[in-house]
Amino acid sequence: MKLCRFGEGRLGLVDDGQIRDVTAALDVLPAYRYPLPAFDPLIANLDKVMSRVESIAPSASPMPVSSVTLLSPVANPGKIVCAPVNYQKHLDEVRDDAALHHHNTATMAPIHSAGLFLKATSALVGPGEGIALRKIDRRNDHEVELAVVIGRTANDVAPGDGFKYVAGYAIGLDITIRGPEERSLRKSPDSYAVLGPWLVTADEIPNPGELNLRIAVNGEERQNSNTKYLILGVPELIEYASSFYTLNPGDIIITGTPEGVSPIQPGDVISACIERIGTMEVKVRAAS
Ligand code: MN
């Protein structure tokens, strides 16, 4: 199933370029009161929501995906976990280019020693909201990444068990200001985490370790690789991350970017595509 969020917080079922408004399925969610839970309520109740979606979708009239503003398919993730250098060729290009590494040794270490970092959840937007660049006198880059949405509480996951905790997948853009500061600062301005175009539930992607992914800027291809080149694959990342902290439903892991990162500027239009997920177009502007 492909589920999107669009417009003013509506829920949509995506099929063949069409969206059916299934917002009424959210009525199955329990009413949460303050203090709010540390997980995303929709993802934590995904099975219940999906079964309600199935029953109401046939009576919802389809509309073209292109007619709506797509939001992040996960509204309230507890954290956005990021793999810094998880493709060998991207690590090679960072080590070779001072404009990318800024003599910051933490950016030149392989993932086994670099570990993971977090992006602020306030950075999260959907493709329809666009990217608002800050520090435009500095280099801002796109990074296209397979994003994993955690489906159930994962703590100290045993080797080989990682897939049991996946709710689904989406395309993630890890927008990045290059420079000497900590990654979490340079990668966390508002809108620097794009998730979309929708959540594809895990049953539709039995092997996330063999998906083409690419990104073009203004029609020109910049990155084109395959998740088979991930150093740590999806289950290994879940195992590794959960050895440090609990992963909650709705937490997002972006798995790292392949080679080909390049600058973006206000006015650019990004098109990102991952096999079996889809394509999303994202406009770039200057933050006002
Ligand atoms: Mn990244």
mmCIF file of C-alpha atoms and ligand atoms in Angstrom:
data_model
loop_
_atom_site.group_PDB
_atom_site.id
_atom_site.type_symbol
_atom_site.label_atom_id
_atom_site.label_comp_id
_atom_site.label_asym_id
_atom_site.label_seq_id
_atom_site.Cartn_x
_atom_site.Cartn_y
_atom_site.Cartn_z
ATOM 1 C CA MET A 1 0.000 0.000 0.000
ATOM 2 C CA LYS A 2 1.150 3.533 -0.792
ATOM 3 C CA LEU A 3 -0.053 6.113 1.734
ATOM 4 C CA CYS A 4 0.509 9.832 1.414
ATOM 5 C CA ARG A 5 -0.333 12.927 3.392
ATOM 6 C CA PHE A 6 -1.434 15.955 1.434
ATOM 7 C CA GLY A 7 -3.114 19.337 1.607
ATOM 8 C CA GLU A 8 -4.216 20.317 5.113
ATOM 9 C CA GLY A 9 -3.182 17.096 6.836
ATOM 10 C CA ARG A 10 -5.292 14.750 4.713
ATOM 11 C CA LEU A 11 -4.500 11.064 4.220
ATOM 12 C CA GLY A 12 -4.393 9.596 0.727
ATOM 13 C CA LEU A 13 -4.192 6.157 -0.847
ATOM 14 C CA VAL A 14 -1.978 6.279 -3.925
ATOM 15 C CA ASP A 15 -2.502 3.982 -6.874
ATOM 16 C CA ASP A 16 -1.330 4.406 -10.447
ATOM 17 C CA GLY A 17 -0.877 8.196 -10.339
ATOM 18 C CA GLN A 18 -4.190 8.759 -8.541
ATOM 19 C CA ILE A 19 -4.960 9.623 -4.937
ATOM 20 C CA ARG A 20 -8.095 8.687 -3.039
ATOM 21 C CA ASP A 21 -8.853 10.785 0.029
ATOM 22 C CA VAL A 22 -9.074 8.312 2.908
ATOM 23 C CA THR A 23 -8.699 10.835 5.743
ATOM 24 C CA ALA A 24 -11.660 9.244 7.539
ATOM 25 C CA ALA A 25 -9.426 6.223 8.276
ATOM 26 C CA LEU A 26 -7.622 8.399 10.833
ATOM 27 C CA ASP A 27 -10.730 8.061 13.020
ATOM 28 C CA VAL A 28 -9.372 4.678 14.163
ATOM 29 C CA LEU A 29 -6.462 6.387 15.933
ATOM 30 C CA PRO A 30 -6.720 6.496 19.723
ATOM 31 C CA ALA A 31 -7.141 9.972 21.212
ATOM 32 C CA TYR A 32 -3.800 10.948 22.713
ATOM 33 C CA ARG A 33 -3.558 13.504 25.511
ATOM 34 C CA TYR A 34 -0.670 15.572 26.788
ATOM 35 C CA PRO A 35 2.080 14.542 27.327
ATOM 36 C CA LEU A 36 2.083 13.204 23.775
ATOM 37 C CA PRO A 37 3.754 9.874 22.981
ATOM 38 C CA ALA A 38 7.318 9.666 21.669
ATOM 39 C CA PHE A 39 6.139 7.801 18.569
ATOM 40 C CA ASP A 40 4.112 8.698 15.502
ATOM 41 C CA PRO A 41 0.473 7.723 16.150
ATOM 42 C CA LEU A 42 -0.323 6.902 12.513
ATOM 43 C CA ILE A 43 2.662 4.593 12.083
ATOM 44 C CA ALA A 44 2.123 2.999 15.513
ATOM 45 C CA ASN A 45 -1.420 2.074 14.416
ATOM 46 C CA LEU A 46 -0.638 1.411 10.767
ATOM 47 C CA ASP A 47 -2.335 -1.999 10.549
ATOM 48 C CA LYS A 48 -5.612 -0.612 11.899
ATOM 49 C CA VAL A 49 -5.424 2.427 9.605
ATOM 50 C CA MET A 50 -4.652 0.278 6.546
ATOM 51 C CA SER A 51 -7.567 -2.015 7.127
ATOM 52 C CA ARG A 52 -9.890 1.005 7.451
ATOM 53 C CA VAL A 53 -8.334 2.517 4.292
ATOM 54 C CA GLU A 54 -9.123 -0.664 2.385
ATOM 55 C CA SER A 55 -12.756 -0.537 3.359
ATOM 56 C CA ILE A 56 -13.357 3.149 2.553
ATOM 57 C CA ALA A 57 -11.104 3.624 -0.509
ATOM 58 C CA PRO A 58 -13.536 2.197 -3.091
ATOM 59 C CA SER A 59 -16.081 4.921 -2.307
ATOM 60 C CA ALA A 60 -13.501 7.767 -2.522
ATOM 61 C CA SER A 61 -13.182 9.387 -5.938
ATOM 62 C CA PRO A 62 -9.669 9.423 -7.419
ATOM 63 C CA MET A 63 -7.804 12.624 -8.257
ATOM 64 C CA PRO A 64 -4.430 13.069 -9.956
ATOM 65 C CA VAL A 65 -1.371 13.056 -7.665
ATOM 66 C CA SER A 66 -0.229 16.189 -9.505
ATOM 67 C CA SER A 67 -3.264 18.104 -8.208
ATOM 68 C CA VAL A 68 -2.287 17.975 -4.513
ATOM 69 C CA THR A 69 0.465 19.372 -2.268
ATOM 70 C CA LEU A 70 2.321 16.368 -0.873
ATOM 71 C CA LEU A 71 3.401 16.494 2.791
ATOM 72 C CA SER A 72 5.809 14.215 4.627
ATOM 73 C CA PRO A 73 4.131 10.794 4.896
ATOM 74 C CA VAL A 74 5.259 10.697 8.544
ATOM 75 C CA ALA A 75 3.986 13.706 10.493
ATOM 76 C CA ASN A 76 5.560 13.255 13.918
ATOM 77 C CA PRO A 77 8.738 11.180 13.909
ATOM 78 C CA GLY A 78 10.544 11.008 17.242
ATOM 79 C CA LYS A 79 13.897 11.209 15.495
ATOM 80 C CA ILE A 80 15.522 11.271 12.088
ATOM 81 C CA VAL A 81 18.515 8.946 12.176
ATOM 82 C CA CYS A 82 21.087 9.466 9.432
ATOM 83 C CA ALA A 83 23.892 7.327 8.049
ATOM 84 C CA PRO A 84 26.725 9.661 7.097
ATOM 85 C CA VAL A 85 28.991 7.798 4.666
ATOM 86 C CA ASN A 86 27.367 4.535 3.717
ATOM 87 C CA TYR A 87 28.420 4.197 0.069
ATOM 88 C CA GLN A 88 32.142 3.673 -0.598
ATOM 89 C CA LYS A 89 32.188 5.866 -3.727
ATOM 90 C CA HIS A 90 30.610 8.766 -1.810
ATOM 91 C CA LEU A 91 33.248 8.378 0.905
ATOM 92 C CA ASP A 92 35.912 8.453 -1.840
ATOM 93 C CA GLU A 93 34.533 11.666 -3.355
ATOM 94 C CA VAL A 94 34.331 13.352 0.066
ATOM 95 C CA ARG A 95 37.942 12.429 0.857
ATOM 96 C CA ASP A 96 39.071 13.788 -2.528
ATOM 97 C CA ASP A 97 37.371 17.190 -2.349
ATOM 98 C CA ALA A 98 38.076 19.858 0.280
ATOM 99 C CA ALA A 99 34.830 21.605 -0.705
ATOM 100 C CA LEU A 100 33.042 18.542 0.674
ATOM 101 C CA HIS A 101 35.164 17.581 3.700
ATOM 102 C CA HIS A 102 36.418 21.006 4.910
ATOM 103 C CA HIS A 103 39.247 19.176 6.708
ATOM 104 C CA ASN A 104 36.607 17.910 9.113
ATOM 105 C CA THR A 105 37.956 14.435 9.888
ATOM 106 C CA ALA A 106 34.542 13.248 11.115
ATOM 107 C CA THR A 107 33.242 13.585 7.550
ATOM 108 C CA MET A 108 36.045 11.408 6.164
ATOM 109 C CA ALA A 109 35.591 8.336 8.364
ATOM 110 C CA PRO A 110 33.753 5.213 7.194
ATOM 111 C CA ILE A 111 30.395 4.513 8.816
ATOM 112 C CA HIS A 112 31.761 1.893 11.206
ATOM 113 C CA SER A 113 33.789 4.553 12.998
ATOM 114 C CA ALA A 114 31.724 7.641 12.103
ATOM 115 C CA GLY A 115 28.527 6.151 13.530
ATOM 116 C CA LEU A 116 25.175 7.816 12.977
ATOM 117 C CA PHE A 117 23.868 11.335 13.519
ATOM 118 C CA LEU A 118 20.459 12.972 13.939
ATOM 119 C CA LYS A 119 18.682 15.638 11.944
ATOM 120 C CA ALA A 120 16.193 17.851 13.801
ATOM 121 C CA THR A 121 12.596 16.691 13.303
ATOM 122 C CA SER A 122 11.709 20.348 12.652
ATOM 123 C CA ALA A 123 13.648 20.012 9.375
ATOM 124 C CA LEU A 124 11.061 17.603 7.971
ATOM 125 C CA VAL A 125 8.855 18.583 5.015
ATOM 126 C CA GLY A 126 7.079 16.870 2.166
ATOM 127 C CA PRO A 127 7.968 17.329 -1.496
ATOM 128 C CA GLY A 128 5.134 19.769 -2.115
ATOM 129 C CA GLU A 129 6.476 22.157 0.516
ATOM 130 C CA GLY A 130 9.833 22.662 -1.192
ATOM 131 C CA ILE A 131 13.292 23.413 0.168
ATOM 132 C CA ALA A 132 14.081 26.877 1.579
ATOM 133 C CA LEU A 133 17.842 27.345 1.410
ATOM 134 C CA ARG A 134 19.725 29.190 4.129
ATOM 135 C CA LYS A 135 23.362 30.378 3.996
ATOM 136 C CA ILE A 136 23.139 30.666 0.228
ATOM 137 C CA ASP A 137 26.615 32.180 0.128
ATOM 138 C CA ARG A 138 27.827 28.699 1.103
ATOM 139 C CA ARG A 139 27.558 25.416 -0.756
ATOM 140 C CA ASN A 140 24.207 23.645 -0.248
ATOM 141 C CA ASP A 141 24.044 20.091 -1.623
ATOM 142 C CA HIS A 142 21.373 17.529 -2.389
ATOM 143 C CA GLU A 143 21.730 13.956 -1.151
ATOM 144 C CA VAL A 144 19.206 11.346 -2.275
ATOM 145 C CA GLU A 145 18.728 8.439 0.128
ATOM 146 C CA LEU A 146 16.496 5.454 0.740
ATOM 147 C CA ALA A 147 14.454 6.291 3.852
ATOM 148 C CA VAL A 148 13.229 3.575 6.209
ATOM 149 C CA VAL A 149 10.256 4.167 8.511
ATOM 150 C CA ILE A 150 10.327 2.128 11.711
ATOM 151 C CA GLY A 151 7.070 0.289 12.422
ATOM 152 C CA ARG A 152 7.457 -0.989 15.962
ATOM 153 C CA THR A 153 9.596 -0.446 19.025
ATOM 154 C CA ALA A 154 13.119 -1.690 18.364
ATOM 155 C CA ASN A 155 15.733 -1.975 21.068
ATOM 156 C CA ASP A 156 18.979 -3.925 20.768
ATOM 157 C CA VAL A 157 17.732 -5.767 17.691
ATOM 158 C CA ALA A 158 19.433 -9.118 17.117
ATOM 159 C CA PRO A 159 21.510 -9.652 13.979
ATOM 160 C CA GLY A 160 19.244 -10.665 11.118
ATOM 161 C CA ASP A 161 16.049 -9.386 12.759
ATOM 162 C CA GLY A 162 16.084 -5.813 11.417
ATOM 163 C CA PHE A 163 13.422 -6.286 8.732
ATOM 164 C CA LYS A 164 10.825 -7.182 11.400
ATOM 165 C CA TYR A 165 10.796 -3.548 12.534
ATOM 166 C CA VAL A 166 10.218 -1.831 9.170
ATOM 167 C CA ALA A 167 6.849 -0.201 8.447
ATOM 168 C CA GLY A 168 7.861 0.936 4.981
ATOM 169 C CA TYR A 169 10.044 3.028 2.745
ATOM 170 C CA ALA A 170 10.144 6.453 1.118
ATOM 171 C CA ILE A 171 12.577 8.729 -0.664
ATOM 172 C CA GLY A 172 14.634 10.936 1.634
ATOM 173 C CA LEU A 173 16.546 14.065 0.709
ATOM 174 C CA ASP A 174 19.315 14.962 3.145
ATOM 175 C CA ILE A 175 19.928 18.601 2.231
ATOM 176 C CA THR A 176 23.281 19.770 3.533
ATOM 177 C CA ILE A 177 25.213 22.995 4.026
ATOM 178 C CA ARG A 178 28.890 22.144 3.522
ATOM 179 C CA GLY A 179 31.297 23.463 6.114
ATOM 180 C CA PRO A 180 33.213 22.753 9.290
ATOM 181 C CA GLU A 181 30.336 22.626 11.801
ATOM 182 C CA GLU A 182 28.739 19.501 13.271
ATOM 183 C CA ARG A 183 26.606 17.634 10.739
ATOM 184 C CA SER A 184 23.470 17.949 12.860
ATOM 185 C CA LEU A 185 23.643 21.747 12.609
ATOM 186 C CA ARG A 186 24.431 21.931 8.890
ATOM 187 C CA LYS A 187 21.730 19.418 7.974
ATOM 188 C CA SER A 188 18.893 20.624 10.207
ATOM 189 C CA PRO A 189 17.590 23.951 8.884
ATOM 190 C CA ASP A 190 13.815 23.941 8.324
ATOM 191 C CA SER A 191 12.976 21.969 5.139
ATOM 192 C CA TYR A 192 16.415 20.283 4.915
ATOM 193 C CA ALA A 193 14.821 16.829 5.391
ATOM 194 C CA VAL A 194 12.400 15.994 2.593
ATOM 195 C CA LEU A 195 10.406 12.768 2.862
ATOM 196 C CA GLY A 196 8.088 11.533 0.156
ATOM 197 C CA PRO A 197 6.361 11.197 -2.104
ATOM 198 C CA TRP A 198 4.529 8.598 0.040
ATOM 199 C CA LEU A 199 5.095 5.685 2.380
ATOM 200 C CA VAL A 200 5.366 2.357 0.567
ATOM 201 C CA THR A 201 4.598 -0.402 3.046
ATOM 202 C CA ALA A 202 7.301 -3.007 3.568
ATOM 203 C CA ASP A 203 5.315 -5.833 1.961
ATOM 204 C CA GLU A 204 5.711 -4.085 -1.422
ATOM 205 C CA ILE A 205 9.517 -3.966 -1.158
ATOM 206 C CA PRO A 206 10.772 -7.342 0.032
ATOM 207 C CA ASN A 207 14.359 -6.461 -0.874
ATOM 208 C CA PRO A 208 15.331 -2.827 -0.205
ATOM 209 C CA GLY A 209 18.933 -3.847 -0.880
ATOM 210 C CA GLU A 210 18.507 -3.755 -4.646
ATOM 211 C CA LEU A 211 16.790 -0.529 -5.674
ATOM 212 C CA ASN A 212 17.950 1.971 -8.257
ATOM 213 C CA LEU A 213 18.015 5.503 -6.914
ATOM 214 C CA ARG A 214 18.720 8.721 -8.777
ATOM 215 C CA ILE A 215 18.320 12.432 -8.643
ATOM 216 C CA ALA A 216 18.291 15.113 -11.322
ATOM 217 C CA VAL A 217 18.507 18.884 -10.925
ATOM 218 C CA ASN A 218 16.754 20.931 -13.625
ATOM 219 C CA GLY A 219 16.586 17.770 -15.718
ATOM 220 C CA GLU A 220 20.302 17.017 -15.444
ATOM 221 C CA GLU A 221 21.192 13.749 -13.742
ATOM 222 C CA ARG A 222 23.509 14.133 -10.734
ATOM 223 C CA GLN A 223 23.307 10.882 -8.762
ATOM 224 C CA ASN A 224 22.472 7.422 -10.080
ATOM 225 C CA SER A 225 23.268 4.326 -8.050
ATOM 226 C CA ASN A 226 21.723 1.292 -6.422
ATOM 227 C CA THR A 227 21.130 0.387 -2.787
ATOM 228 C CA LYS A 228 23.125 -2.810 -3.362
ATOM 229 C CA TYR A 229 26.185 -0.598 -2.812
ATOM 230 C CA LEU A 230 25.148 0.318 0.753
ATOM 231 C CA ILE A 231 27.937 -0.546 3.187
ATOM 232 C CA LEU A 232 25.428 -1.169 6.001
ATOM 233 C CA GLY A 233 22.097 -2.335 4.585
ATOM 234 C CA VAL A 234 18.653 -1.709 6.077
ATOM 235 C CA PRO A 235 18.660 -4.532 8.680
ATOM 236 C CA GLU A 236 22.239 -3.760 9.712
ATOM 237 C CA LEU A 237 21.414 -0.069 10.219
ATOM 238 C CA ILE A 238 18.436 -0.978 12.425
ATOM 239 C CA GLU A 239 20.590 -3.362 14.412
ATOM 240 C CA TYR A 240 23.351 -0.751 14.786
ATOM 241 C CA ALA A 241 21.095 2.204 15.645
ATOM 242 C CA SER A 242 19.053 0.176 18.143
ATOM 243 C CA SER A 243 22.241 -0.852 19.929
ATOM 244 C CA PHE A 244 22.551 2.818 20.958
ATOM 245 C CA TYR A 245 18.926 3.875 21.436
ATOM 246 C CA THR A 246 15.352 2.669 21.176
ATOM 247 C CA LEU A 247 13.739 3.162 17.783
ATOM 248 C CA ASN A 248 10.056 4.033 18.009
ATOM 249 C CA PRO A 249 7.253 3.709 15.444
ATOM 250 C CA GLY A 250 7.609 6.569 12.985
ATOM 251 C CA ASP A 251 11.324 7.079 13.541
ATOM 252 C CA ILE A 252 13.015 7.594 10.198
ATOM 253 C CA ILE A 253 16.392 6.229 9.136
ATOM 254 C CA ILE A 254 17.926 7.771 6.045
ATOM 255 C CA THR A 255 20.453 5.277 4.841
ATOM 256 C CA GLY A 256 23.146 7.459 3.263
ATOM 257 C CA THR A 257 23.802 8.903 -0.151
ATOM 258 C CA PRO A 258 25.749 7.552 -3.109
ATOM 259 C CA GLU A 259 28.345 9.525 -5.082
ATOM 260 C CA GLY A 260 27.420 12.565 -7.150
ATOM 261 C CA VAL A 261 26.357 15.090 -4.513
ATOM 262 C CA SER A 262 26.313 18.564 -6.020
ATOM 263 C CA PRO A 263 25.193 22.112 -5.236
ATOM 264 C CA ILE A 264 21.626 23.404 -5.475
ATOM 265 C CA GLN A 265 20.418 26.973 -5.679
ATOM 266 C CA PRO A 266 17.166 28.897 -5.374
ATOM 267 C CA GLY A 267 15.113 28.333 -8.520
ATOM 268 C CA ASP A 268 16.293 24.767 -9.044
ATOM 269 C CA VAL A 269 13.839 21.908 -9.438
ATOM 270 C CA ILE A 270 14.918 18.540 -8.054
ATOM 271 C CA SER A 271 13.513 15.270 -9.296
ATOM 272 C CA ALA A 272 14.297 12.242 -7.123
ATOM 273 C CA CYS A 273 13.374 8.671 -7.927
ATOM 274 C CA ILE A 274 13.725 5.322 -6.195
ATOM 275 C CA GLU A 275 12.666 2.112 -7.863
ATOM 276 C CA ARG A 276 9.406 0.626 -6.494
ATOM 277 C CA ILE A 277 8.701 3.823 -4.537
ATOM 278 C CA GLY A 278 8.201 6.502 -7.174
ATOM 279 C CA THR A 279 9.378 9.935 -8.218
ATOM 280 C CA MET A 280 9.063 13.239 -6.418
ATOM 281 C CA GLU A 281 9.659 16.763 -7.631
ATOM 282 C CA VAL A 282 10.873 19.367 -5.151
ATOM 283 C CA LYS A 283 11.314 23.081 -5.764
ATOM 284 C CA VAL A 284 14.201 25.002 -4.230
ATOM 285 C CA ARG A 285 13.833 28.618 -3.020
ATOM 286 C CA ALA A 286 15.683 30.983 -0.737
ATOM 287 C CA ALA A 287 14.476 31.130 2.873
ATOM 288 C CA SER A 288 12.772 34.435 3.437
HETATM 289 MN MN MN B 1 23.199 12.034 3.923
#
